[in-house]
Amino acid sequence: KMKDKYEVVKTNPIDKETVLRHTVRDGETLYSISRQYDVSVADIKKWNKLQDNHIQIGQTLVVGEGK
């Protein structure tokens, strides 16, 4: 698992919500990324407003909701 490759980003300093972000690397798929963070492909698509499973190298995706 490559959990050391994410960053926690404050999305709204007023209510202190945070999200986890992941930068897509060569060879990764939505499925492989979802397994790394123990979330569903459907959640990743919803959080990133993705219409399909197409992602690009270097793309930054929200992969979880921080606590």
Backbone as a printed PyTorch tensor [residue, N CA C, xyz], in Angstrom:
tensor([[[  0.8510,  -1.1890,   0.0000],
         [  0.0000,   0.0000,   0.0000],
         [  0.8880,   1.2420,   0.0000]],

        [[  0.4410,   2.2580,  -0.7380],
         [  1.2560,   3.4600,  -0.9280],
         [  0.6190,   4.6580,  -0.2180]],

        [[  0.1800,   4.4680,   1.0130],
         [ -0.5130,   5.5430,   1.7030],
         [  0.3840,   6.7300,   2.0120]],

        [[  1.7060,   6.5720,   1.8360],
         [  2.6000,   7.6970,   2.0560],
         [  2.5670,   8.6690,   0.8860]],

        [[  1.7890,   8.3740,  -0.1580],
         [  1.7460,   9.2150,  -1.3500],
         [  0.5120,  10.1130,  -1.3830]],

        [[ -0.1420,  10.2960,  -0.2640],
         [ -1.2990,  11.1860,  -0.2620],
         [ -0.9940,  12.4200,   0.5590]],

        [[ -1.8370,  13.4100,   0.4070],
         [ -1.7110,  14.6150,   1.2160],
         [ -3.0740,  14.9570,   1.7850]],

        [[ -3.0880,  15.5230,   2.9620],
         [ -4.3270,  15.9790,   3.5680],
         [ -4.4620,  17.4570,   3.2540]],

        [[ -5.6030,  17.8240,   2.6880],
         [ -5.8110,  19.1930,   2.2490],
         [ -7.0530,  19.7470,   2.9400]],

        [[ -6.9180,  20.9120,   3.5610],
         [ -8.0900,  21.5560,   4.1570],
         [ -8.8970,  22.1920,   3.0320]],

        [[-10.1560,  21.7820,   2.9000],
         [-10.9820,  22.3030,   1.8160],
         [-11.7350,  23.5560,   2.2390]],

        [[-11.9770,  23.6900,   3.5170],
         [-12.7100,  24.8530,   3.9970],
         [-12.2330,  25.1530,   5.4120]],

        [[-11.3760,  26.1670,   5.5690],
         [-10.8080,  26.4350,   6.8950],
         [-11.8610,  26.8020,   7.9400]],

        [[-13.0370,  27.2110,   7.4990],
         [-14.0690,  27.6230,   8.4450],
         [-14.6340,  26.4130,   9.1950]],

        [[-14.9590,  25.3430,   8.4690],
         [-15.5460,  24.1900,   9.1540],
         [-14.5590,  23.0440,   9.3240]],

        [[-13.3060,  23.2480,   8.9370],
         [-12.2210,  22.3080,   9.2000],
         [-12.3620,  20.9710,   8.4720]],

        [[-13.1810,  20.9060,   7.4090],
         [-13.2750,  19.6660,   6.6470],
         [-11.9630,  19.4320,   5.9030]],

        [[-11.5770,  18.1870,   5.8150],
         [-10.3740,  17.8380,   5.0660],
         [-10.6850,  16.6900,   4.1160]],

        [[ -9.8840,  16.5860,   3.0780],
         [-10.0050,  15.4670,   2.1470],
         [ -8.6210,  14.9000,   1.8910]],

        [[ -8.5860,  13.6430,   1.4510],
         [ -7.3330,  13.0350,   1.0120],
         [ -7.2690,  13.1630,  -0.5060]],

        [[ -6.0920,  13.5040,  -1.0190],
         [ -5.9080,  13.6170,  -2.4670],
         [ -4.8050,  12.6760,  -2.9110]],

        [[ -4.9430,  12.1870,  -4.1430],
         [ -3.9740,  11.2560,  -4.7260],
         [ -3.6460,  11.7380,  -6.1300]],

        [[ -2.3710,  11.7530,  -6.4770],
         [ -1.9540,  12.0990,  -7.8320],
         [ -1.7490,  10.8130,  -8.6270]],

        [[ -2.4460,  10.7100,  -9.7470],
         [ -2.4240,   9.5020, -10.5660],
         [ -1.0370,   9.2870, -11.1720]],

        [[ -0.5470,   8.0520, -11.0460],
         [  0.7490,   7.6740, -11.6210],
         [  0.5370,   6.6860, -12.7600]],

        [[  1.5670,   6.5220, -13.5750],
         [  1.5220,   5.6130, -14.7230],
         [  1.0990,   4.2200, -14.2770]],

        [[  0.1510,   3.6420, -14.9900],
         [ -0.2910,   2.2790, -14.7070],
         [ -1.4290,   2.1690, -13.7180]],

        [[ -1.8090,   3.2590, -13.0760],
         [ -2.8920,   3.1930, -12.0880],
         [ -4.2580,   3.2910, -12.7650]],

        [[ -5.2180,   2.6790, -12.1290],
         [ -6.6140,   2.7580, -12.5680],
         [ -7.4570,   3.2260, -11.3830]],

        [[ -8.6860,   3.6050, -11.6590],
         [ -9.5770,   3.9680, -10.5520],
         [ -9.6970,   2.7960,  -9.5770]],

        [[ -9.7460,   1.5760, -10.1130],
         [ -9.8700,   0.4080,  -9.2450],
         [ -8.6380,   0.2590,  -8.3510]],

        [[ -7.4390,   0.3700,  -8.9410],
         [ -6.2270,   0.1820,  -8.1260],
         [ -6.1060,   1.2840,  -7.0750]],

        [[ -6.4910,   2.4920,  -7.4310],
         [ -6.4490,   3.6040,  -6.4740],
         [ -7.4790,   3.3670,  -5.3670]],

        [[ -8.6620,   2.9110,  -5.7370],
         [ -9.7020,   2.6530,  -4.7290],
         [ -9.2460,   1.6100,  -3.7250]],

        [[ -8.4990,   0.5970,  -4.1690],
         [ -7.9940,  -0.4420,  -3.2620],
         [ -6.9520,   0.1370,  -2.3070]],

        [[ -6.1380,   1.0810,  -2.7780],
         [ -5.1060,   1.6700,  -1.9230],
         [ -5.7190,   2.4000,  -0.7370]],

        [[ -6.8720,   3.0250,  -0.9500],
         [ -7.4740,   3.8570,   0.0970],
         [ -8.7210,   3.2230,   0.7150]],

        [[ -9.0290,   1.9690,   0.3140],
         [-10.1710,   1.2380,   0.8620],
         [-11.4780,   2.0130,   0.6920]],

        [[-11.6760,   2.5320,  -0.5300],
         [-12.9240,   3.2010,  -0.8920],
         [-13.4200,   2.5770,  -2.1920]],

        [[-14.6170,   2.9150,  -2.6040],
         [-15.1480,   2.3420,  -3.8430],
         [-14.8240,   3.2380,  -5.0410]],

        [[-14.8090,   2.6070,  -6.2190],
         [-14.6450,   3.3800,  -7.4540],
         [-15.7860,   4.3920,  -7.5600]],

        [[-16.9910,   3.9790,  -7.1900],
         [-18.1520,   4.8820,  -7.2630],
         [-17.9330,   6.1250,  -6.3990]],

        [[-17.3460,   5.9420,  -5.2080],
         [-17.0750,   7.1020,  -4.3450],
         [-16.0670,   8.0400,  -4.9940]],

        [[-14.9830,   7.4830,  -5.5380],
         [-13.9760,   8.3310,  -6.1820],
         [-14.6120,   9.1070,  -7.3370]],

        [[-15.4490,   8.4320,  -8.1180],
         [-16.1150,   9.1020,  -9.2480],
         [-17.0420,  10.2120,  -8.7450]],

        [[-17.7450,   9.9440,  -7.6610],
         [-18.6680,  10.9500,  -7.1060],
         [-17.9000,  12.1500,  -6.5630]],

        [[-16.8590,  11.9020,  -5.7690],
         [-16.0980,  12.9860,  -5.1490],
         [-15.4090,  13.8670,  -6.1830]],

        [[-15.0910,  13.2840,  -7.3560],
         [-14.3580,  14.0150,  -8.3880],
         [-15.2220,  14.3880,  -9.5880]],

        [[-16.5320,  14.1050,  -9.4610],
         [-17.4850,  14.4180, -10.5290],
         [-17.0430,  13.8360, -11.8710]],

        [[-16.5850,  12.5780, -11.8360],
         [-16.1500,  11.8880, -13.0520],
         [-17.3450,  11.2230, -13.7200]],

        [[-17.4490,  11.4060, -15.0400],
         [-18.5470,  10.7970, -15.7980],
         [-18.2270,   9.3600, -16.2080]],

        [[-16.9300,   9.0340, -16.3050],
         [-16.5200,   7.6920, -16.7030],
         [-15.2690,   7.3010, -15.9260]],

        [[-14.6250,   6.2160, -16.3370],
         [-13.4600,   5.7140, -15.6020],
         [-12.1400,   6.2460, -16.1550]],

        [[-12.1750,   7.2180, -17.0310],
         [-10.9580,   7.7360, -17.6590],
         [-10.2430,   8.7020, -16.7140]],

        [[ -8.9740,   8.3880, -16.4050],
         [ -8.1370,   9.2860, -15.6110],
         [ -6.8040,   9.4300, -16.3250]],

        [[ -6.0710,  10.4790, -15.9940],
         [ -4.8110,  10.7590, -16.6650],
         [ -3.6720,  10.8200, -15.6550]],

        [[ -2.4740,  10.4450, -16.1080],
         [ -1.2780,  10.5670, -15.2830],
         [ -1.1330,  12.0250, -14.8570]],

        [[ -0.8670,  12.2420, -13.5930],
         [ -0.7010,  13.5940, -13.0760],
         [ -1.9820,  14.2240, -12.5610]],

        [[ -3.1160,  13.6010, -12.8550],
         [ -4.4010,  14.1120, -12.3790],
         [ -4.4920,  13.9400, -10.8690]],

        [[ -5.0210,  14.9350, -10.1730],
         [ -5.2050,  14.8540,  -8.7330],
         [ -6.6480,  14.5050,  -8.4330]],

        [[ -6.8190,  13.4460,  -7.6510],
         [ -8.1600,  12.9540,  -7.3180],
         [ -8.3920,  13.0240,  -5.8090]],

        [[ -9.6000,  13.3820,  -5.4170],
         [-10.0130,  13.2320,  -4.0210],
         [-10.2530,  11.7340,  -3.8080]],

        [[ -9.6120,  11.1640,  -2.7940],
         [ -9.7200,   9.7090,  -2.5590],
         [-10.2560,   9.3780,  -1.1720]],

        [[-10.6600,  10.3750,  -0.4270],
         [-11.2300,  10.1020,   0.8870],
         [-11.6050,  11.3880,   1.5840]],

        [[-12.4640,  11.2350,   2.5520],
         [-12.8860,  12.3700,   3.3500],
         [-12.1700,  12.2720,   4.6830]],

        [[-11.4280,  13.3000,   5.0210],
         [-10.6760,  13.2920,   6.2730],
         [-11.5810,  13.3390,   7.4850]],

        [[-11.0090,  13.0260,   8.6090],
         [-11.7840,  13.0160,   9.8590],
         [-11.5280,  14.3010,  10.6460]]])
